[in-house]
Structures are given as structure tokens and as C-alpha cells.
């Protein structure tokens, strides 16, 4: 079942819009019944009368390829009385153009009376390319060609050429080939104007698998059965290209290869204790007193190896004070057991500021005092 206005248009009575007006006016009967409701569906071979006259059954579908010349309007009827492509062909069938070409453009144009086929040809899902040869005036630079491929913003959207190739290039006039997927109004001309080029001649040379071939301007031919089927076959879409800056896939982690020979057992150190490293410290006698250098190995008061730090020397100097002190008081050393390297630090912080003096210094001082005592006595008796 098909809508009545479509059946009337297929039989060549009028366009669908004009057929709808005839139905609303009550001028159409189907199998003797008056039809005034739009969208009524009828069989394709229904008996249809218009104003009491029988409308003949539609003839077979026809598909025509025309090389449209300049100056002919690509429409079925023109309000201004200009010559149309239908008048140029002069067919008995009611043909109408599939798509359009500007009046000042020329090249390949399809005509048919099969509405379903025409709709499928123009549908973007089938992705039929439209190739044009354009003669332009202006400076055709590489940047202009790149902009045509990147896209030009128009009222309908971004107009982008699939491919652009330069056929010839001169200082003022050039010829290029453009492939588009859309057929917007004066699309090629507007795109060229956006990049500073003026189109002087425009010819459509291909539409999908159909090529203009050797047809001269004004000539036409019927399509073959293979060409008709090729125009309705879906065009395979190109696969998306992988960007070069895409991050590479991460390789799986490979476990470490085990050693072949026997390995030594792993020694674990106890937590909280570190290996004892003895430190050698040399003590010098004061100037003028002969004494041997004594070497001691230090540790803390608990007998545990002290923790080695980088600030050990600074901390010792801050706690012990100067190394050489000549006071006669008893030397008492203080310090923190955890930071000092000598057992004398066990005296604690109370004696931190007391002068420190080695034991051999004390013995030398007593001997000097004993030798000096008689001299003071003789001087006093004299």
C-alpha cells in the first residue's frame, strides 16, 4: 500500500504537493470512492480518476544521465519560464532531477521517475562522492589547498573537501579537482571565495561510480542495470586512522629470572639495633708536658653500639666544650649516652659545663706543685 499522492506523482499527474491539493479539493476518486483525506494508502495498481478521467498506470522506471550545459535550470518546472533539464530531454515520462546543479555550472546530472531510488542516491548513508573540476582565478597557494581540506565554515556547517588536487597552476589562473560528500547550494564556489579564489567554470565529472565519460554538453544516455544497482549499494566507510601520538601499549611485566646455582641464605638484622662500628679517638697531652698518646675505643654506657650520625662531631663539641682546659678543678665530663662516643659522657647533663682534663694532666700538676713548694718556703725564710 502506497500513499495516494505518491501514486499520482509516479503516474505523472503532478507533483506530490499539487496532488495533495487535488485530493483536498475533492477531485480524486479511487475505485469509485471519493477521497479527501491526505495520507490515504492505496494499491499501486489502483483505479484512480481525476475530474472523471482515468489516470493511466505508471510506465516503467527510467534513469537518465545528462551532461547538463550552462544556462539550463536543473528543475522540472521554472516559474520564470526558463528552459529546464526536463524540457531539454523531452521524455514522455515524468522525470525530475536527482539533486541540482547551478545554472552557470555544467556536468553530470541524473534524472529519474523512481522516487525511492532518488532518495537512496542522495542519502548521506551511501556516501556517494561528488567530483568537480574547477577553473579558478587568484593565487592558488598550498595554504589555500590545505584550508579547503581542513574545512570552511558555512551556514550549513563545516564544508570540507575529501581530496583536493591541483591539475594546473599559473600566476593568475589555475585548475583544481575537488571531491565532496555533500551537495549544498553553491558549495564549491563559496568554499573557493573563502580562500580568495573566484570560480570561472565548474564541471561535475563524477558522482559515485558514475562518470561523465565522453558525453558532450547537452547529450544524455540511459543507465544500465548494473549502474542502477551500483548507485543503491552502500559504500564501505573508510576505517579510522590511528594517530601517531597514541600512547603505546604497556608490555606485561616479566618476572625476574631465578638464579640457577644455590644462593646464600639471607641474613636478617634485628629491628632496633645496628651493627657496632668502633671509633678511634686520639688524645694529646698539653703543651710542655711529655705524655704518650692514648687511644680509646668508645661506646655508650649500656654496652650497645652507639648510633652513628653526621652531627656526632658537632654534638660532641657542643657538650664537651674545648679540648684543652688548664683549670685545676677536677675534670668532669657530661653528655648524652646516645650521642657521645666516650664513657665519660655518662656523668650526665649536670656536669656539662665543668672543665674536662685527662688524668695524666692531674698527676703532672701535683708533681709540679710539690717541686715548687720548697722554693716558696726558702724564699719566705730568707
Tab-separated table of C-alpha atoms in Angstrom:
chain	number	residue	atom	x	y	z
A	1	UNK	CA	0.000	0.000	0.000
A	2	UNK	CA	1.290	3.429	-1.038
A	3	UNK	CA	0.049	6.907	-0.248
A	4	UNK	CA	-2.334	8.271	-2.864
A	5	UNK	CA	-0.414	11.462	-3.604
A	6	UNK	CA	2.739	9.435	-4.276
A	7	UNK	CA	0.903	7.133	-6.706
A	8	UNK	CA	-0.454	10.151	-8.550
A	9	UNK	CA	3.031	11.688	-8.736
A	10	UNK	CA	4.501	8.427	-10.039
A	11	UNK	CA	1.855	8.315	-12.778
A	12	UNK	CA	2.900	11.735	-13.931
A	13	UNK	CA	-0.215	13.664	-12.955
A	14	UNK	CA	1.500	16.283	-10.837
A	15	UNK	CA	3.943	16.717	-8.013
A	16	UNK	CA	3.101	15.370	-4.561
A	17	UNK	CA	2.222	18.805	-3.223
A	18	UNK	CA	-0.051	19.526	-6.186
A	19	UNK	CA	-1.642	16.075	-5.814
A	20	UNK	CA	-2.407	16.799	-2.138
A	21	UNK	CA	-4.261	19.964	-3.167
A	22	UNK	CA	-6.302	17.986	-5.708
A	23	UNK	CA	-7.244	15.438	-3.040
A	24	UNK	CA	-8.265	18.148	-0.558
A	25	UNK	CA	-10.476	19.803	-3.217
A	26	UNK	CA	-12.368	16.507	-3.739
A	27	UNK	CA	-11.304	15.944	-7.319
A	28	UNK	CA	-9.896	12.416	-6.905
A	29	UNK	CA	-11.738	9.103	-6.762
A	30	UNK	CA	-10.208	5.682	-6.067
A	31	UNK	CA	-12.185	2.629	-7.254
A	32	UNK	CA	-15.265	4.883	-7.410
A	33	UNK	CA	-14.903	6.264	-3.855
A	34	UNK	CA	-14.246	9.949	-3.253
A	35	UNK	CA	-11.032	10.520	-1.267
A	36	UNK	CA	-10.478	13.773	0.636
A	37	UNK	CA	-8.171	12.575	3.445
A	38	UNK	CA	-4.477	13.149	2.952
A	39	UNK	CA	-2.200	10.151	3.532
A	40	UNK	CA	-4.739	7.582	2.370
A	41	UNK	CA	-2.935	4.430	1.226
A	42	UNK	CA	-3.987	2.620	-1.928
A	43	UNK	CA	-2.625	-0.283	-4.015
A	44	UNK	CA	-0.057	0.614	-6.620
A	45	UNK	CA	-2.365	-0.595	-9.443
A	46	UNK	CA	-5.497	1.117	-8.049
A	47	UNK	CA	-8.162	2.596	-10.383
A	48	UNK	CA	-7.727	6.349	-9.937
A	49	UNK	CA	-9.827	9.088	-11.569
A	50	UNK	CA	-9.151	12.821	-11.652
A	51	UNK	CA	-12.093	15.040	-12.571
A	52	UNK	CA	-13.803	11.965	-14.006
A	53	UNK	CA	-10.853	10.959	-16.212
A	54	UNK	CA	-8.879	7.784	-15.676
A	55	UNK	CA	-5.237	8.132	-14.756
A	56	UNK	CA	-3.198	5.570	-16.680
A	57	UNK	CA	-0.952	3.120	-14.859
A	58	UNK	CA	2.618	4.309	-14.468
A	59	UNK	CA	5.149	3.381	-17.076
A	60	UNK	CA	8.375	1.637	-16.192
A	61	UNK	CA	11.061	3.481	-14.241
A	62	UNK	CA	13.638	5.334	-16.219
A	63	UNK	CA	17.115	6.504	-15.217
A	64	UNK	CA	18.905	9.121	-17.334
A	65	UNK	CA	22.425	10.574	-17.132
A	66	UNK	CA	22.678	14.051	-18.650
A	67	UNK	CA	25.681	16.273	-19.347
A	68	UNK	CA	23.961	19.500	-18.368
A	69	UNK	CA	25.077	22.535	-20.364
A	70	UNK	CA	25.367	26.065	-18.994
A	71	UNK	CA	22.174	28.153	-18.924
A	72	UNK	CA	19.663	25.354	-18.268
A	73	UNK	CA	17.801	25.184	-14.951
A	74	UNK	CA	18.028	21.849	-13.129
A	75	UNK	CA	14.366	21.583	-12.130
A	76	UNK	CA	11.171	20.120	-13.535
A	77	UNK	CA	9.332	23.461	-13.835
A	78	UNK	CA	10.553	27.043	-13.688
A	79	UNK	CA	8.409	29.948	-12.547
A	80	UNK	CA	10.329	32.429	-14.702
A	81	UNK	CA	9.822	30.418	-17.882
A	82	UNK	CA	13.458	29.399	-18.326
A	83	UNK	CA	14.398	26.212	-20.110
A	84	UNK	CA	14.689	23.214	-17.759
A	85	UNK	CA	16.509	19.900	-17.990
A	86	UNK	CA	13.162	18.090	-18.388
A	87	UNK	CA	12.340	20.260	-21.400
A	88	UNK	CA	15.800	19.583	-22.779
A	89	UNK	CA	15.306	15.781	-22.661
A	90	UNK	CA	11.671	15.862	-23.812
A	91	UNK	CA	10.746	12.473	-22.333
A	92	UNK	CA	7.175	11.174	-22.196
A	93	UNK	CA	7.687	10.034	-18.631
A	94	UNK	CA	7.503	12.494	-15.821
A	95	UNK	CA	11.179	12.796	-14.921
A	96	UNK	CA	12.722	15.023	-12.289
A	97	UNK	CA	16.377	15.728	-11.468
A	98	UNK	CA	18.219	13.911	-8.684
A	99	UNK	CA	19.953	16.769	-6.925
A	100	UNK	CA	20.745	20.035	-8.603
A	101	UNK	CA	23.418	21.986	-10.453
A	102	UNK	CA	23.637	25.769	-10.632
A	103	UNK	CA	22.523	27.458	-13.811
A	104	UNK	CA	26.093	28.587	-14.526
A	105	UNK	CA	27.505	25.119	-13.753
A	106	UNK	CA	27.677	22.114	-16.035
A	107	UNK	CA	28.352	18.408	-15.953
A	108	UNK	CA	26.808	15.178	-14.713
A	109	UNK	CA	23.139	15.275	-13.645
A	110	UNK	CA	20.794	12.329	-13.006
A	111	UNK	CA	17.075	12.271	-13.807
A	112	UNK	CA	14.526	9.573	-12.939
A	113	UNK	CA	10.899	8.887	-12.095
A	114	UNK	CA	11.788	6.449	-9.302
A	115	UNK	CA	11.439	8.379	-6.041
A	116	UNK	CA	12.769	5.588	-3.848
A	117	UNK	CA	15.905	5.241	-5.948
A	118	UNK	CA	16.481	9.015	-5.994
A	119	UNK	CA	16.162	9.206	-2.211
A	120	UNK	CA	18.706	6.452	-1.695
A	121	UNK	CA	21.149	8.094	-4.100
A	122	UNK	CA	21.052	11.376	-2.210
A	123	UNK	CA	21.102	9.874	1.292
A	124	UNK	CA	24.411	10.512	3.125
A	125	UNK	CA	24.495	6.928	4.401
A	126	UNK	CA	25.527	5.693	0.962
A	127	UNK	CA	28.387	8.207	0.844
A	128	UNK	CA	28.447	8.876	-2.909
A	129	UNK	CA	31.345	11.195	-3.734
A	130	UNK	CA	30.891	14.212	-5.981
A	131	UNK	CA	33.940	15.212	-8.008
A	132	UNK	CA	34.250	18.637	-9.615
A	133	UNK	CA	36.759	20.279	-11.942
A	134	UNK	CA	37.056	23.980	-11.134
A	135	UNK	CA	38.833	26.712	-13.084
A	136	UNK	CA	39.708	29.494	-10.670
A	137	UNK	CA	41.285	32.939	-10.746
A	138	UNK	CA	43.607	34.078	-7.993
A	139	UNK	CA	46.713	32.942	-6.192
A	140	UNK	CA	46.309	29.191	-5.569
A	141	UNK	CA	48.733	28.601	-2.700
A	142	UNK	CA	49.428	25.472	-0.706
A	143	UNK	CA	47.812	27.115	2.310
A	144	UNK	CA	44.573	27.618	0.339
A	145	UNK	CA	44.536	23.952	-0.649
A	146	UNK	CA	45.135	22.941	2.981
A	147	UNK	CA	42.251	25.130	4.168
A	148	UNK	CA	39.887	23.519	1.680
A	149	UNK	CA	40.763	20.139	3.144
A	150	UNK	CA	40.610	21.275	6.788
A	151	UNK	CA	37.174	22.788	6.309
A	152	UNK	CA	35.466	26.110	5.600
A	153	UNK	CA	32.679	27.302	7.947
A	154	UNK	CA	29.444	27.919	6.018
A	155	UNK	CA	25.840	28.484	7.044
A	156	UNK	CA	25.024	24.782	6.784
A	157	UNK	CA	28.120	23.722	8.725
A	158	UNK	CA	31.763	22.941	8.051
A	159	UNK	CA	32.318	22.359	4.332
A	160	UNK	CA	35.294	20.054	3.924
A	161	UNK	CA	36.816	18.605	0.760
A	162	UNK	CA	37.750	14.943	0.930
A	163	UNK	CA	40.516	15.408	-1.646
A	164	UNK	CA	41.950	18.409	-3.467
A	165	UNK	CA	44.406	18.022	-6.328
A	166	UNK	CA	45.895	20.755	-8.498
A	167	UNK	CA	45.663	19.947	-12.205
A	168	UNK	CA	47.418	23.079	-13.428
A	169	UNK	CA	48.732	26.208	-11.754
A	170	UNK	CA	49.733	29.568	-13.159
A	171	UNK	CA	50.148	33.060	-11.866
A	172	UNK	CA	46.544	34.153	-12.307
A	173	UNK	CA	44.546	31.097	-13.406
A	174	UNK	CA	44.585	27.553	-12.107
A	175	UNK	CA	42.624	24.340	-12.366
A	176	UNK	CA	41.936	22.038	-9.458
A	177	UNK	CA	39.876	18.938	-8.704
A	178	UNK	CA	37.729	18.734	-5.557
A	179	UNK	CA	35.888	15.725	-4.107
A	180	UNK	CA	32.967	16.383	-1.754
A	181	UNK	CA	30.476	14.247	0.143
A	182	UNK	CA	27.780	16.930	0.408
A	183	UNK	CA	25.897	18.844	-2.248
A	184	UNK	CA	24.996	22.147	-0.610
A	185	UNK	CA	23.898	25.155	-2.623
A	186	UNK	CA	26.849	26.675	-4.499
A	187	UNK	CA	29.165	24.886	-2.085
A	188	UNK	CA	32.282	24.790	-4.278
A	189	UNK	CA	32.011	28.452	-5.193
A	190	UNK	CA	31.553	29.588	-1.597
A	191	UNK	CA	34.477	27.489	-0.412
A	192	UNK	CA	36.757	28.954	-3.062
A	193	UNK	CA	35.670	32.511	-2.255
A	194	UNK	CA	36.590	31.892	1.393
A	195	UNK	CA	40.219	31.198	0.396
A	196	UNK	CA	40.470	34.098	-2.074
A	197	UNK	CA	39.646	32.258	-5.317
A	198	UNK	CA	36.976	33.034	-7.905
A	199	UNK	CA	35.451	30.142	-9.854
A	200	UNK	CA	35.089	30.908	-13.562
A	201	UNK	CA	33.984	27.431	-14.672
A	202	UNK	CA	32.660	24.441	-12.722
A	203	UNK	CA	32.042	20.957	-14.123
A	204	UNK	CA	30.826	17.900	-12.218
A	205	UNK	CA	32.668	14.940	-13.719
A	206	UNK	CA	31.694	12.101	-11.365
A	207	UNK	CA	29.003	11.071	-8.889
A	208	UNK	CA	29.692	7.850	-7.040
A	209	UNK	CA	30.643	5.143	-9.567
A	210	UNK	CA	29.087	7.089	-12.472
A	211	UNK	CA	31.401	9.172	-14.652
A	212	UNK	CA	30.631	11.738	-17.286
A	213	UNK	CA	32.756	9.928	-19.845
A	214	UNK	CA	32.667	11.127	-23.441
A	215	UNK	CA	29.245	12.773	-23.311
A	216	UNK	CA	29.307	16.257	-24.781
A	217	UNK	CA	27.390	19.120	-23.185
A	218	UNK	CA	23.660	18.588	-23.824
A	219	UNK	CA	23.925	14.840	-24.528
A	220	UNK	CA	22.340	12.165	-22.300
A	221	UNK	CA	22.011	8.384	-22.052
A	222	UNK	CA	20.073	5.800	-20.038
A	223	UNK	CA	21.809	3.985	-17.195
A	224	UNK	CA	22.472	0.279	-17.391
A	225	UNK	CA	21.069	-2.178	-14.875
A	226	UNK	CA	24.480	-2.601	-13.251
A	227	UNK	CA	24.880	1.170	-12.847
A	228	UNK	CA	21.406	1.459	-11.309
A	229	UNK	CA	22.194	-1.200	-8.725
A	230	UNK	CA	25.637	0.259	-8.015
A	231	UNK	CA	24.126	3.604	-7.012
A	232	UNK	CA	21.969	1.988	-4.322
A	233	UNK	CA	24.699	-0.276	-2.895
A	234	UNK	CA	26.145	1.024	0.399
A	235	UNK	CA	29.655	2.402	0.081
A	236	UNK	CA	32.109	0.897	2.594
A	237	UNK	CA	33.228	3.549	5.056
A	238	UNK	CA	36.997	4.014	5.485
A	239	UNK	CA	38.487	2.695	8.698
A	240	UNK	CA	39.533	5.345	11.206
A	241	UNK	CA	43.246	6.037	11.117
A	242	UNK	CA	45.300	5.523	14.263
A	243	UNK	CA	47.007	8.675	15.469
A	244	UNK	CA	50.754	8.614	15.707
A	245	UNK	CA	50.798	10.254	19.129
A	246	UNK	CA	48.739	7.478	20.670
A	247	UNK	CA	50.484	6.021	23.683
A	248	UNK	CA	51.906	2.532	23.023
A	249	UNK	CA	50.525	-0.441	24.838
A	250	UNK	CA	52.237	-1.258	28.108
A	251	UNK	CA	54.141	-4.519	27.936
A	252	UNK	CA	53.320	-7.102	30.608
A	253	UNK	CA	55.730	-7.309	33.474
A	254	UNK	CA	58.191	-10.195	33.139
A	255	UNK	CA	59.080	-11.924	36.421
A	256	UNK	CA	62.732	-11.901	37.415
A	257	UNK	CA	64.578	-14.962	36.314
A	258	UNK	CA	65.658	-17.171	39.191
A	259	UNK	CA	69.354	-17.998	39.561
A	260	UNK	CA	70.468	-21.484	38.575
A	261	UNK	CA	73.058	-22.123	41.319
A	262	UNK	CA	72.424	-22.245	45.069
A	263	UNK	CA	72.188	-18.859	46.708
A	264	UNK	CA	73.445	-17.859	50.155
A	265	UNK	CA	70.861	-17.578	52.924
A	266	UNK	CA	69.630	-14.099	53.573
A	267	UNK	CA	70.761	-12.671	56.921
A	268	UNK	CA	68.146	-10.591	58.681
A	269	UNK	CA	69.268	-7.979	61.164
A	270	UNK	CA	67.294	-7.475	64.380
A	271	UNK	CA	64.966	-4.500	64.446
A	272	UNK	CA	66.097	-1.517	66.529
A	273	UNK	CA	69.821	-2.462	66.676
A	274	UNK	CA	72.587	-1.604	64.275
A	275	UNK	CA	75.999	-3.014	63.673
A	276	UNK	CA	78.672	-1.662	66.065
A	277	UNK	CA	81.405	0.303	64.321
A	278	UNK	CA	84.314	1.165	66.686
A	279	UNK	CA	85.658	4.695	66.521
A	280	UNK	CA	89.278	5.543	67.252
A	281	UNK	CA	89.996	8.802	69.064
A	282	UNK	CA	93.437	10.181	69.923
A	283	UNK	CA	94.064	12.392	72.992
A	284	UNK	CA	97.033	14.718	73.003
A	285	UNK	CA	98.899	15.957	76.117
A	286	UNK	CA	99.076	19.682	76.855
A	287	UNK	CA	101.942	21.748	75.555
A	288	UNK	CA	105.157	21.425	77.629
A	289	UNK	CA	104.211	18.086	79.199
A	290	UNK	CA	105.613	14.892	77.783
A	291	UNK	CA	102.944	12.269	77.526
A	292	UNK	CA	102.086	9.313	75.366
A	293	UNK	CA	99.062	9.409	73.142
A	294	UNK	CA	96.263	7.272	74.408
A	295	UNK	CA	93.865	5.586	72.063
A	296	UNK	CA	90.415	4.557	73.313
A	297	UNK	CA	87.531	2.761	71.748
A	298	UNK	CA	84.240	4.354	72.716
A	299	UNK	CA	80.755	3.101	73.177
A	300	UNK	CA	77.727	4.073	75.209
A	301	UNK	CA	77.085	3.253	78.859
A	302	UNK	CA	74.839	0.292	78.101
A	303	UNK	CA	77.431	-1.510	76.033
A	304	UNK	CA	75.353	-1.172	72.875
A	305	UNK	CA	76.920	0.229	69.752
A	306	UNK	CA	76.080	3.939	69.521
A	307	UNK	CA	74.109	5.230	66.561
A	308	UNK	CA	76.372	6.892	64.054
A	309	UNK	CA	75.124	10.282	62.934
A	310	UNK	CA	76.537	13.013	60.751
A	311	UNK	CA	76.289	15.541	63.560
A	312	UNK	CA	78.367	13.496	66.025
A	313	UNK	CA	81.361	15.860	65.910
A	314	UNK	CA	79.176	18.947	66.247
A	315	UNK	CA	77.258	17.456	69.163
A	316	UNK	CA	80.493	16.449	70.969
A	317	UNK	CA	81.948	19.931	70.626
A	318	UNK	CA	78.754	21.471	71.956
A	319	UNK	CA	78.683	19.163	75.028
A	320	UNK	CA	82.358	18.783	75.943
A	321	UNK	CA	83.481	22.282	75.162
A	322	UNK	CA	87.164	22.993	74.356
A	323	UNK	CA	89.520	20.039	74.243
A	324	UNK	CA	92.333	21.721	76.300
A	325	UNK	CA	91.463	23.244	79.653
A	326	UNK	CA	94.079	24.251	82.319
A	327	UNK	CA	91.843	24.741	85.315
A	328	UNK	CA	92.910	22.911	88.484
A	329	UNK	CA	89.446	21.668	89.199
A	330	UNK	CA	88.594	18.075	88.726
A	331	UNK	CA	87.608	17.245	85.226
A	332	UNK	CA	84.090	16.038	84.899
A	333	UNK	CA	82.582	15.267	81.528
A	334	UNK	CA	78.905	15.183	80.784
A	335	UNK	CA	76.922	14.302	77.805
A	336	UNK	CA	74.154	12.224	76.352
A	337	UNK	CA	74.913	8.486	76.195
A	338	UNK	CA	73.016	8.135	72.945
A	339	UNK	CA	75.064	10.738	71.094
A	340	UNK	CA	78.582	10.692	72.686
A	341	UNK	CA	81.392	8.335	71.846
A	342	UNK	CA	83.085	8.206	75.291
A	343	UNK	CA	82.187	6.568	78.594
A	344	UNK	CA	82.898	9.859	80.376
A	345	UNK	CA	79.671	11.224	78.972
A	346	UNK	CA	77.772	9.053	81.469
A	347	UNK	CA	78.247	11.769	84.090
A	348	UNK	CA	75.020	13.356	82.855
A	349	UNK	CA	73.971	16.870	81.944
A	350	UNK	CA	74.669	18.261	85.454
A	351	UNK	CA	78.391	18.414	84.806
A	352	UNK	CA	78.071	19.512	81.190
A	353	UNK	CA	79.722	22.878	81.758
A	354	UNK	CA	82.535	21.565	84.037
A	355	UNK	CA	86.040	21.710	82.553
A	356	UNK	CA	87.382	18.383	81.358
A	357	UNK	CA	91.039	17.328	81.850
A	358	UNK	CA	92.736	13.979	81.274
A	359	UNK	CA	94.071	12.047	84.318
A	360	UNK	CA	97.738	12.421	83.293
A	361	UNK	CA	97.312	16.166	83.437
A	362	UNK	CA	96.311	15.919	87.133
A	363	UNK	CA	99.399	13.878	88.068
A	364	UNK	CA	101.716	16.317	86.340
A	365	UNK	CA	100.164	19.236	88.136
A	366	UNK	CA	100.673	17.647	91.559
A	367	UNK	CA	104.372	16.948	90.850
A	368	UNK	CA	104.932	20.500	89.740
A	369	UNK	CA	103.236	21.787	92.846
A	370	UNK	CA	105.479	19.614	95.093
A	371	UNK	CA	108.638	20.873	93.420
A	372	UNK	CA	107.543	24.456	93.732
A	373	UNK	CA	106.671	24.290	97.429
A	374	UNK	CA	110.259	24.328	98.865
A	375	UNK	CA	111.177	27.259	96.688
A	376	UNK	CA	108.385	29.291	98.121
A	377	UNK	CA	109.473	28.195	101.629
A	378	UNK	CA	113.144	29.199	101.182
A	379	UNK	CA	112.133	32.486	99.787
A	380	UNK	CA	109.943	33.071	102.806
A	381	UNK	CA	112.700	32.126	105.339
A	382	UNK	CA	115.226	34.302	103.670
